[in-house]
Short mmCIF file of C-alpha atoms in Angstrom, two decimals:
data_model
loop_
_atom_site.label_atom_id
_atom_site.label_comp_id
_atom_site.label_asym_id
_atom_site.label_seq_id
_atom_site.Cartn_x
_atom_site.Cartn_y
_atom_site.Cartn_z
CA UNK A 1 -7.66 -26.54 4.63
CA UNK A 2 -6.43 -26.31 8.06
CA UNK A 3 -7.58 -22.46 10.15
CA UNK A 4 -4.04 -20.98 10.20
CA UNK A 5 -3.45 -22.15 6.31
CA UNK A 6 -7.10 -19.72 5.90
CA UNK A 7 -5.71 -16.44 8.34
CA UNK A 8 -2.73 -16.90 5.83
CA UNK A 9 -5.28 -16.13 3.09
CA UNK A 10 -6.93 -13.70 4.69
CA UNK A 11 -4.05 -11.40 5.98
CA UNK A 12 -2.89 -11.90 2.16
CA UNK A 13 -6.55 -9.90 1.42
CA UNK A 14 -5.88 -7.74 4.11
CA UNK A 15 -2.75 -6.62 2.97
CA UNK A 16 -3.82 -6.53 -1.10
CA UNK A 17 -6.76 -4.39 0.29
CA UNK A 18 -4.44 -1.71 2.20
CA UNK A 19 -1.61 -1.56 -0.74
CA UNK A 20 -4.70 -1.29 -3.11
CA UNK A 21 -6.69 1.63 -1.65
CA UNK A 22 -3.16 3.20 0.38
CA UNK A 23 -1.24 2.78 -2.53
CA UNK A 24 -3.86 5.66 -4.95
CA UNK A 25 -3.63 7.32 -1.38
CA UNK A 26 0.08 7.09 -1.41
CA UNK A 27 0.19 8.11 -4.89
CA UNK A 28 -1.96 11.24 -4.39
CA UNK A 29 0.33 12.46 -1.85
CA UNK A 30 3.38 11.86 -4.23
CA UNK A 31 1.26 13.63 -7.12
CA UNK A 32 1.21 16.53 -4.72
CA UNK A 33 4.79 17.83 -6.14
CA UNK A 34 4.73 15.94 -9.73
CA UNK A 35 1.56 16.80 -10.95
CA UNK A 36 0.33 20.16 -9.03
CA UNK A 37 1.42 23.01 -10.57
CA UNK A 38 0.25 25.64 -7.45
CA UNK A 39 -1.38 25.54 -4.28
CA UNK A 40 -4.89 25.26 -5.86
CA UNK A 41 -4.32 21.96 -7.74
CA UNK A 42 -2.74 20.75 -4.63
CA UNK A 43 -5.73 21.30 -2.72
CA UNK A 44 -7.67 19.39 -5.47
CA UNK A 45 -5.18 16.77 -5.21
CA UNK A 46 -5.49 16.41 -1.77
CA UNK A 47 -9.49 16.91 -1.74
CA UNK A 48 -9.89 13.45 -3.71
CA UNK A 49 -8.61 11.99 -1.05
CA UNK A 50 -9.32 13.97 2.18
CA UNK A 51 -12.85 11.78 3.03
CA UNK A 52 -11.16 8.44 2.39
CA UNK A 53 -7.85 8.46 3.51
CA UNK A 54 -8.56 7.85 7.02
CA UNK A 55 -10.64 4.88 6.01
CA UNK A 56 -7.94 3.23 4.24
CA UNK A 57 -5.27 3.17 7.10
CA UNK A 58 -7.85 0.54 8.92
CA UNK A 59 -7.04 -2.10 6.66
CA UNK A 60 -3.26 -1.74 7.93
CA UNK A 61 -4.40 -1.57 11.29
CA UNK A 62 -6.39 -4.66 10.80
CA UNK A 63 -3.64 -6.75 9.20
CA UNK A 64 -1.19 -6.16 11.63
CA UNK A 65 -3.71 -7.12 14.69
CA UNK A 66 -4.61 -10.19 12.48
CA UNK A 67 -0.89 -10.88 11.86
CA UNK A 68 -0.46 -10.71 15.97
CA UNK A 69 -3.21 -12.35 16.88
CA UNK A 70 -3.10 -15.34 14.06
CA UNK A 71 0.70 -15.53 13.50
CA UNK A 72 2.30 -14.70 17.13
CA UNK A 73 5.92 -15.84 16.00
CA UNK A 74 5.99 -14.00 12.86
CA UNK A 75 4.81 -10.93 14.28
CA UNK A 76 7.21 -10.72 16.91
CA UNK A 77 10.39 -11.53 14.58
CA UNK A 78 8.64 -9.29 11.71
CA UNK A 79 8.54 -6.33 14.03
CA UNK A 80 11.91 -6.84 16.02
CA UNK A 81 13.92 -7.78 13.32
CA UNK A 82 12.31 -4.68 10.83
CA UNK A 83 12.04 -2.47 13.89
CA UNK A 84 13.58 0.28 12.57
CA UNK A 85 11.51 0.80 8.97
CA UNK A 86 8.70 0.04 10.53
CA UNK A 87 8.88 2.53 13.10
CA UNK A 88 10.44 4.88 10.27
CA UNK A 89 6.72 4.14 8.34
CA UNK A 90 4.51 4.82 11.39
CA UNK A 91 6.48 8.02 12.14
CA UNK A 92 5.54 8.79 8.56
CA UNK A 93 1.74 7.73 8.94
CA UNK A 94 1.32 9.75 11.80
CA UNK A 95 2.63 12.80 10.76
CA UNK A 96 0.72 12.36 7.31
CA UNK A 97 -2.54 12.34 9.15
CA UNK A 98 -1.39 15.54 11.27
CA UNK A 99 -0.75 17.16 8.11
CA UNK A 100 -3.91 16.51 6.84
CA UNK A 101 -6.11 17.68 9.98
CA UNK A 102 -3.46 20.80 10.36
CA UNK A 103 -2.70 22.02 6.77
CA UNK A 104 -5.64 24.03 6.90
CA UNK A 105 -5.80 25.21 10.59
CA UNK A 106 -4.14 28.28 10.00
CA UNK A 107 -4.20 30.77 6.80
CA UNK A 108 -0.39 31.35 6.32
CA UNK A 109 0.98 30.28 3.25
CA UNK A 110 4.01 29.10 4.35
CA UNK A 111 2.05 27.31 7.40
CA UNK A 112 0.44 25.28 4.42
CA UNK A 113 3.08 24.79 2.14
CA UNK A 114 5.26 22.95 5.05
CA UNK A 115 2.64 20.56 5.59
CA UNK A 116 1.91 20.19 2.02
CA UNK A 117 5.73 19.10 2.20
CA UNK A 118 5.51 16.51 4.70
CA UNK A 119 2.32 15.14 2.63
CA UNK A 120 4.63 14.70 -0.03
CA UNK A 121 7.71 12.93 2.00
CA UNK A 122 5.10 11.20 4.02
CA UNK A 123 3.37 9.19 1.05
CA UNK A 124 6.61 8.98 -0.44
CA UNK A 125 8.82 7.40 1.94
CA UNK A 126 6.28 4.64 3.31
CA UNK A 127 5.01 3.65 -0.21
CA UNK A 128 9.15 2.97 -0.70
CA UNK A 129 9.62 1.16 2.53
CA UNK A 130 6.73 -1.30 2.16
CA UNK A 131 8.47 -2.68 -0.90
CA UNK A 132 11.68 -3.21 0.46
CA UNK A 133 9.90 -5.13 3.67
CA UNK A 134 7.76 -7.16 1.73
CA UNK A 135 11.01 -7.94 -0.30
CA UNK A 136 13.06 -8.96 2.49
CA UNK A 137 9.73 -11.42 3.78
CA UNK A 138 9.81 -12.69 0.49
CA UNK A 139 12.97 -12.99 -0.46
CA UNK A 140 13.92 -14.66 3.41
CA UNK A 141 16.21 -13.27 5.96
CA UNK A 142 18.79 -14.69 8.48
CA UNK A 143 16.83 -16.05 10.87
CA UNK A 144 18.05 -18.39 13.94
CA UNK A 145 17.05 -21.61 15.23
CA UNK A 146 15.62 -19.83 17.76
CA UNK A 147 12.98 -17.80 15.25
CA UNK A 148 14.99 -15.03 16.39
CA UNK A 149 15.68 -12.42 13.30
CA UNK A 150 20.02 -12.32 13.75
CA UNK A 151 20.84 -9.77 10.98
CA UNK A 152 20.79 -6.14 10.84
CA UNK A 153 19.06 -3.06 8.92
CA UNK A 154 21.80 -2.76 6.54
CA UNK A 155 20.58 -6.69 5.32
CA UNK A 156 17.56 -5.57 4.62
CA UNK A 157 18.98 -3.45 1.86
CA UNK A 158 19.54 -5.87 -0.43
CA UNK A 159 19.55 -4.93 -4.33
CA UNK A 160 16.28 -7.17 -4.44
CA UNK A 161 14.28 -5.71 -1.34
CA UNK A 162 15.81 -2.30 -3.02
CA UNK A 163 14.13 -2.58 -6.25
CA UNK A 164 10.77 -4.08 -4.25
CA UNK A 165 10.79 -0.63 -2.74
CA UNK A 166 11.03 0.88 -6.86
CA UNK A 167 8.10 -0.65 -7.90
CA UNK A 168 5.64 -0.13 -4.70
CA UNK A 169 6.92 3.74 -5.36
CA UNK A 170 6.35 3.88 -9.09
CA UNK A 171 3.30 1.10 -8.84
CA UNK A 172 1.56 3.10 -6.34
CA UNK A 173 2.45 6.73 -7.80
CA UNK A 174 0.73 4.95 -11.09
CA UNK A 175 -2.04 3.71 -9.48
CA UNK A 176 -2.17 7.67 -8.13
CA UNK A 177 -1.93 9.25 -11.35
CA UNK A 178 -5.01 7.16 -13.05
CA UNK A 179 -7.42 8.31 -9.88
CA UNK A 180 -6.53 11.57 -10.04
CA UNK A 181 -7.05 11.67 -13.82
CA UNK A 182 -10.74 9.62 -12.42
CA UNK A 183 -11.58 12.41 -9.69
CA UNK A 184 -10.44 15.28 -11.12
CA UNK A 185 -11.51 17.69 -14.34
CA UNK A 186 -10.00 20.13 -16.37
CA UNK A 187 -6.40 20.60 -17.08
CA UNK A 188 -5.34 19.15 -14.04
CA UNK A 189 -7.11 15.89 -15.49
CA UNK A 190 -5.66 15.80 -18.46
CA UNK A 191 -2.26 16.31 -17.32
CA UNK A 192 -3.11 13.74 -14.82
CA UNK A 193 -3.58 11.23 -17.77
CA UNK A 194 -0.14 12.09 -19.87
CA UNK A 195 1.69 11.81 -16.47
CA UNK A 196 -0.39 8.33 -16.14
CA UNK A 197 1.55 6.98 -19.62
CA UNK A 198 5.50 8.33 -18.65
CA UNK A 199 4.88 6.57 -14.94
CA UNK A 200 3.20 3.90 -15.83
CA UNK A 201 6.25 2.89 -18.73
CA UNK A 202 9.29 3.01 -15.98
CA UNK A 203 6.65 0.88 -13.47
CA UNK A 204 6.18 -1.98 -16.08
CA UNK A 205 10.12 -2.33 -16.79
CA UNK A 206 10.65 -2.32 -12.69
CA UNK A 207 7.33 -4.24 -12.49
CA UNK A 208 8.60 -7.24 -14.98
CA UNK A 209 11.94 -7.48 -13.79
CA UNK A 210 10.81 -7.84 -9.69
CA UNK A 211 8.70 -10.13 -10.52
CA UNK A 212 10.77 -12.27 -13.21
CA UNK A 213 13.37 -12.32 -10.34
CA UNK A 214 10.66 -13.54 -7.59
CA UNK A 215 9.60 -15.82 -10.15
CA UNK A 216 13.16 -17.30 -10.97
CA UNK A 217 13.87 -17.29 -7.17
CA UNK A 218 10.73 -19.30 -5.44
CA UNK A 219 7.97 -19.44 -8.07
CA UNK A 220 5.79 -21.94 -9.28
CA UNK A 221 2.76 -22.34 -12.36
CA UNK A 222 0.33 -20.24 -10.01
CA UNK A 223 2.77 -17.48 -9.58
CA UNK A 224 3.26 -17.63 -12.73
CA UNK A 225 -0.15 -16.97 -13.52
CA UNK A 226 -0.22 -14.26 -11.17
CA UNK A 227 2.73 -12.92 -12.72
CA UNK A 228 1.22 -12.95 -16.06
CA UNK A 229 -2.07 -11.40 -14.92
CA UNK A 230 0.09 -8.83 -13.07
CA UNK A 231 2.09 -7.45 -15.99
CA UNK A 232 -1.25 -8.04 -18.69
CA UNK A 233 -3.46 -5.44 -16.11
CA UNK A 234 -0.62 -3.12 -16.00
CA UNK A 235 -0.13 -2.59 -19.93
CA UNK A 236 -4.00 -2.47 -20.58
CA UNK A 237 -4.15 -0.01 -17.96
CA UNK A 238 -2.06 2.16 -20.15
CA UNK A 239 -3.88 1.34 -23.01
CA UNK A 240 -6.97 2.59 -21.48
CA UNK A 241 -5.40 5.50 -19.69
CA UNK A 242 -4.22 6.40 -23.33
CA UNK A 243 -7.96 5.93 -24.62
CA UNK A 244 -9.05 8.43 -21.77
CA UNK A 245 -11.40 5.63 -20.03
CA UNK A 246 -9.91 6.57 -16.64
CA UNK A 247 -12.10 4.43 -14.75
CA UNK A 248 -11.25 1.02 -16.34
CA UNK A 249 -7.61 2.39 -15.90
CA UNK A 250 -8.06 2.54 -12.43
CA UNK A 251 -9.33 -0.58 -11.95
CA UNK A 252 -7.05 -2.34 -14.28
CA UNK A 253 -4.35 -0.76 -12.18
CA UNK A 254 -5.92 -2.07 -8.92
CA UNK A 255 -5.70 -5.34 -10.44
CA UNK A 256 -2.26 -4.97 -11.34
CA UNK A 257 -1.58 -4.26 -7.42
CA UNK A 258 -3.47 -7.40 -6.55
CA UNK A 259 -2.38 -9.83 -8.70
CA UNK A 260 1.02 -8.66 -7.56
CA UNK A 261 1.06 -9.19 -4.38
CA UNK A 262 -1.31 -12.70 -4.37
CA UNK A 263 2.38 -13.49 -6.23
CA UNK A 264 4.47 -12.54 -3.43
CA UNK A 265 1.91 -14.45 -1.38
CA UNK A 266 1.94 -17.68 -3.68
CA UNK A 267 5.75 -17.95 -3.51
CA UNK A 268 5.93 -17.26 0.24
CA UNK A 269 3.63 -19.85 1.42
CA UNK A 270 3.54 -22.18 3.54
CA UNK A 271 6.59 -20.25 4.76
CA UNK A 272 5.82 -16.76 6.50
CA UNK A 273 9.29 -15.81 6.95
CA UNK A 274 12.22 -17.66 4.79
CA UNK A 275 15.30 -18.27 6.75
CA UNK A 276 18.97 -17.86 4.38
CA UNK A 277 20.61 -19.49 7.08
CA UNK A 278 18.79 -23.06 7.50
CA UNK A 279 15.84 -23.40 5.22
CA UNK A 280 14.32 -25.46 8.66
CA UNK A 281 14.44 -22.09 10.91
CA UNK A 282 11.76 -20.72 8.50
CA UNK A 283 8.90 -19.27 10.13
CA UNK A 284 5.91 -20.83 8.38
CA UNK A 285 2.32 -21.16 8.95
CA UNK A 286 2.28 -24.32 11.21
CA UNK A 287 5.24 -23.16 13.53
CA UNK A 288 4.65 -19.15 13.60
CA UNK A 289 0.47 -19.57 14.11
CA UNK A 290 -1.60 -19.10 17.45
CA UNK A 291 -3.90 -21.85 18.83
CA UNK A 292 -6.57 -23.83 17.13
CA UNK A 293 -8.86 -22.10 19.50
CA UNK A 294 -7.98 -18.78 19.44
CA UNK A 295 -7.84 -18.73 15.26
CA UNK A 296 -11.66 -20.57 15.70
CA UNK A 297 -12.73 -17.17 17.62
CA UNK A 298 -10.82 -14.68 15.33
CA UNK A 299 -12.78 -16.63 12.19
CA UNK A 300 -16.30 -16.21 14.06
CA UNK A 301 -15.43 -12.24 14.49
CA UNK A 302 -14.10 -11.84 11.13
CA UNK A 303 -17.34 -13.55 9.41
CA UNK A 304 -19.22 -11.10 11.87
CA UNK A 305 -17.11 -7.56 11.24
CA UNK A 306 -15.67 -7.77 8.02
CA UNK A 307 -19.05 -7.13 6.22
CA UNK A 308 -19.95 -4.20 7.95
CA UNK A 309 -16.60 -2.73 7.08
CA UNK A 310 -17.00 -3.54 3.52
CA UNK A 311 -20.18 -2.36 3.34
CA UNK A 312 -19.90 1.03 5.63
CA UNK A 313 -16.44 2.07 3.23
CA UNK A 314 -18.41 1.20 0.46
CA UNK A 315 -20.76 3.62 0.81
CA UNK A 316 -17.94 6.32 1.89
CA UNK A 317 -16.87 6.03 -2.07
CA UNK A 318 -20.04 5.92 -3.63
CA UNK A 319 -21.27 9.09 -1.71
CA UNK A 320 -17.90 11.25 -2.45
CA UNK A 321 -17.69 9.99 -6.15
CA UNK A 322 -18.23 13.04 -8.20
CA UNK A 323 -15.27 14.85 -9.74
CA UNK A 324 -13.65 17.68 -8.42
CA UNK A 325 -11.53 21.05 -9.80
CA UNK A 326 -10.57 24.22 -8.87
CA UNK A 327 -13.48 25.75 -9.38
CA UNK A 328 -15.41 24.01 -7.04
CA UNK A 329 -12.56 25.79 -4.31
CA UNK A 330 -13.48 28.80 -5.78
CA UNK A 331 -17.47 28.23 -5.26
CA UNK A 332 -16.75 26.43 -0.94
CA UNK A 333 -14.35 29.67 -0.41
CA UNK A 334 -17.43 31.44 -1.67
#
């Protein structure tokens, strides 16, 4: 296996590990107006993830600097050609942190409830997005001889990139629901769980017909098996949701997210960018990827870093594990 064939692989891992721990994060800040039913739930909502969600915006940072550094060519047309949603999403992931740090800076209800509100558009609006971009990589876009990204933002919405951006939404509101129902006790828990089943029914349905299409359009026998793994995870999820084990429903969930996109993956490569208008103007791995060199170096620093990132965030979860409710607010006000 040739270096740039292995920074594909491992920019696939990067990106499963962001859309697996954002995506809960993501999901949280949708539950925010589904599942809270006043301020104090919100706050619980938000408390499961307040010491993590910081930690899981690295892994995006550290795809896209792997994506630039590995894949020069495919970074450049990926971020001139989506310019626009892209910039839309890192509007939305800045003001999410602000909202985060500020929402509690001040007493004010209404000072609160406003950045509650952008919490909510802020997780909701990026967890969209990403689908329809990673539809429109997938799926190919018109792209010149020149590696040059020739369409516009109105091509990107395409019915297929469209209902990409359904199931990140409903996949990672899902994937929310079953680690709230995992952090949480009390009512709020158990309402967490019923929410869990009505979700988790419309993301199978927009789940198995995305990927029947991707399938259909560019897949092969280990898509397939993705695929297959994908949609299994998802239902015994809700099976165990339903059986109130919320922590194999979380995980079974998180599988669901990474068998998914290892498909989207599996069908792109050894393309990184599909061209519709001349299947030899595709960016792929061997015309869009950085020196022998420089990928030697980047695979030195990963074997070096990535460890002590796994290991440091590791411990971030284990030592905020325990369960939280609204009477634990009512003891830290105290």
């Amino acid at each position: 296996m040739e270096l740039h064939d292995v920074w594909f692989v491992l920019i696939a891992v990067l990106w499963t590990g962001y859309f697996f721990l954002e995506g809960f994060d993501f999901g949280i800040g949708v539950l925010t107006k589904l599942l809270a039913r006043n301020r104090a739930e919100k706050r619980v909502l938000i408390n499961t993830i307040g010491p993590v969600w910081d930690g899981n915006e690295v892994w995006l940072l550290t795809a896209g600097g792997a994506t630039f550094a590995a894949f020069p060519e495919w970074y450049a047309t990926l971020f001139s050609g989506f310019y626009l949603p892209l910039l839309v999403i890192l509007v939305c992931l800045i003001v999410r942190g602000v909202a985060f740090e500020y929402r509690v800076k001040r007493p004010e209800e209404k000072w609160q409830r406003n950045w509650e509100t952008a919490i909510f558009w802020t997780s909701l609006i990026p967890a969209f997005l990403w689908g329809v971009a990673f539809g429109n990589i997938v799926h190919g876009v018109e792209i010149d001889r020149d590696l040059e990204y020739v369409g516009s933002v109105w091509d990107l919405l395409n019915p297929y990139a469209l209902l990409g951006g359904l199931v990140t939404l409903t996949l990672f509101t899902f994937h929310g629901t079953v680690f709230a129902a995992l952090k949480t006790v009390g009512e709020i828990r158990e309402r967490a769980r019923s929410l869990a089943l009505r979700v988790g029914v419309v993301t199978a349905v927009l789940a198995l017909a995305f990927l029947l299409w991707t399938q259909a359009d560019s897949g092969d026998a280990k898509s397939l098996v993705a695929l297959v793994v994908a949609v299994a995870a998802l239902v015994a999820a809700l099976v165990a949701n339903q059986a109130g084990r919320e922590g194999w429903s979380f995980a079974l969930s998180g599988v669901t997210i990474v068998a998914a996109v290892a498909m989207l993956f599996l069908t792109l490569f050894p393309n990184v960018m599909p061209s519709t208008l001349n299947a030899d103007w595709s960016l792929t791995v061997t015309n869009a990827s950085s020196s022998a060199y420089t990928l030697k170096i980047m695979t030195w620093l990963a074997v070096i870093a990535t460890p002590v990132v796994l290991l440091y965030q590791g411990w971030t979860y284990w030592v905020f594990r325990k369960r939280i409710g609204t009477q634990h607010l009512a003891d830290a006000a105290h």
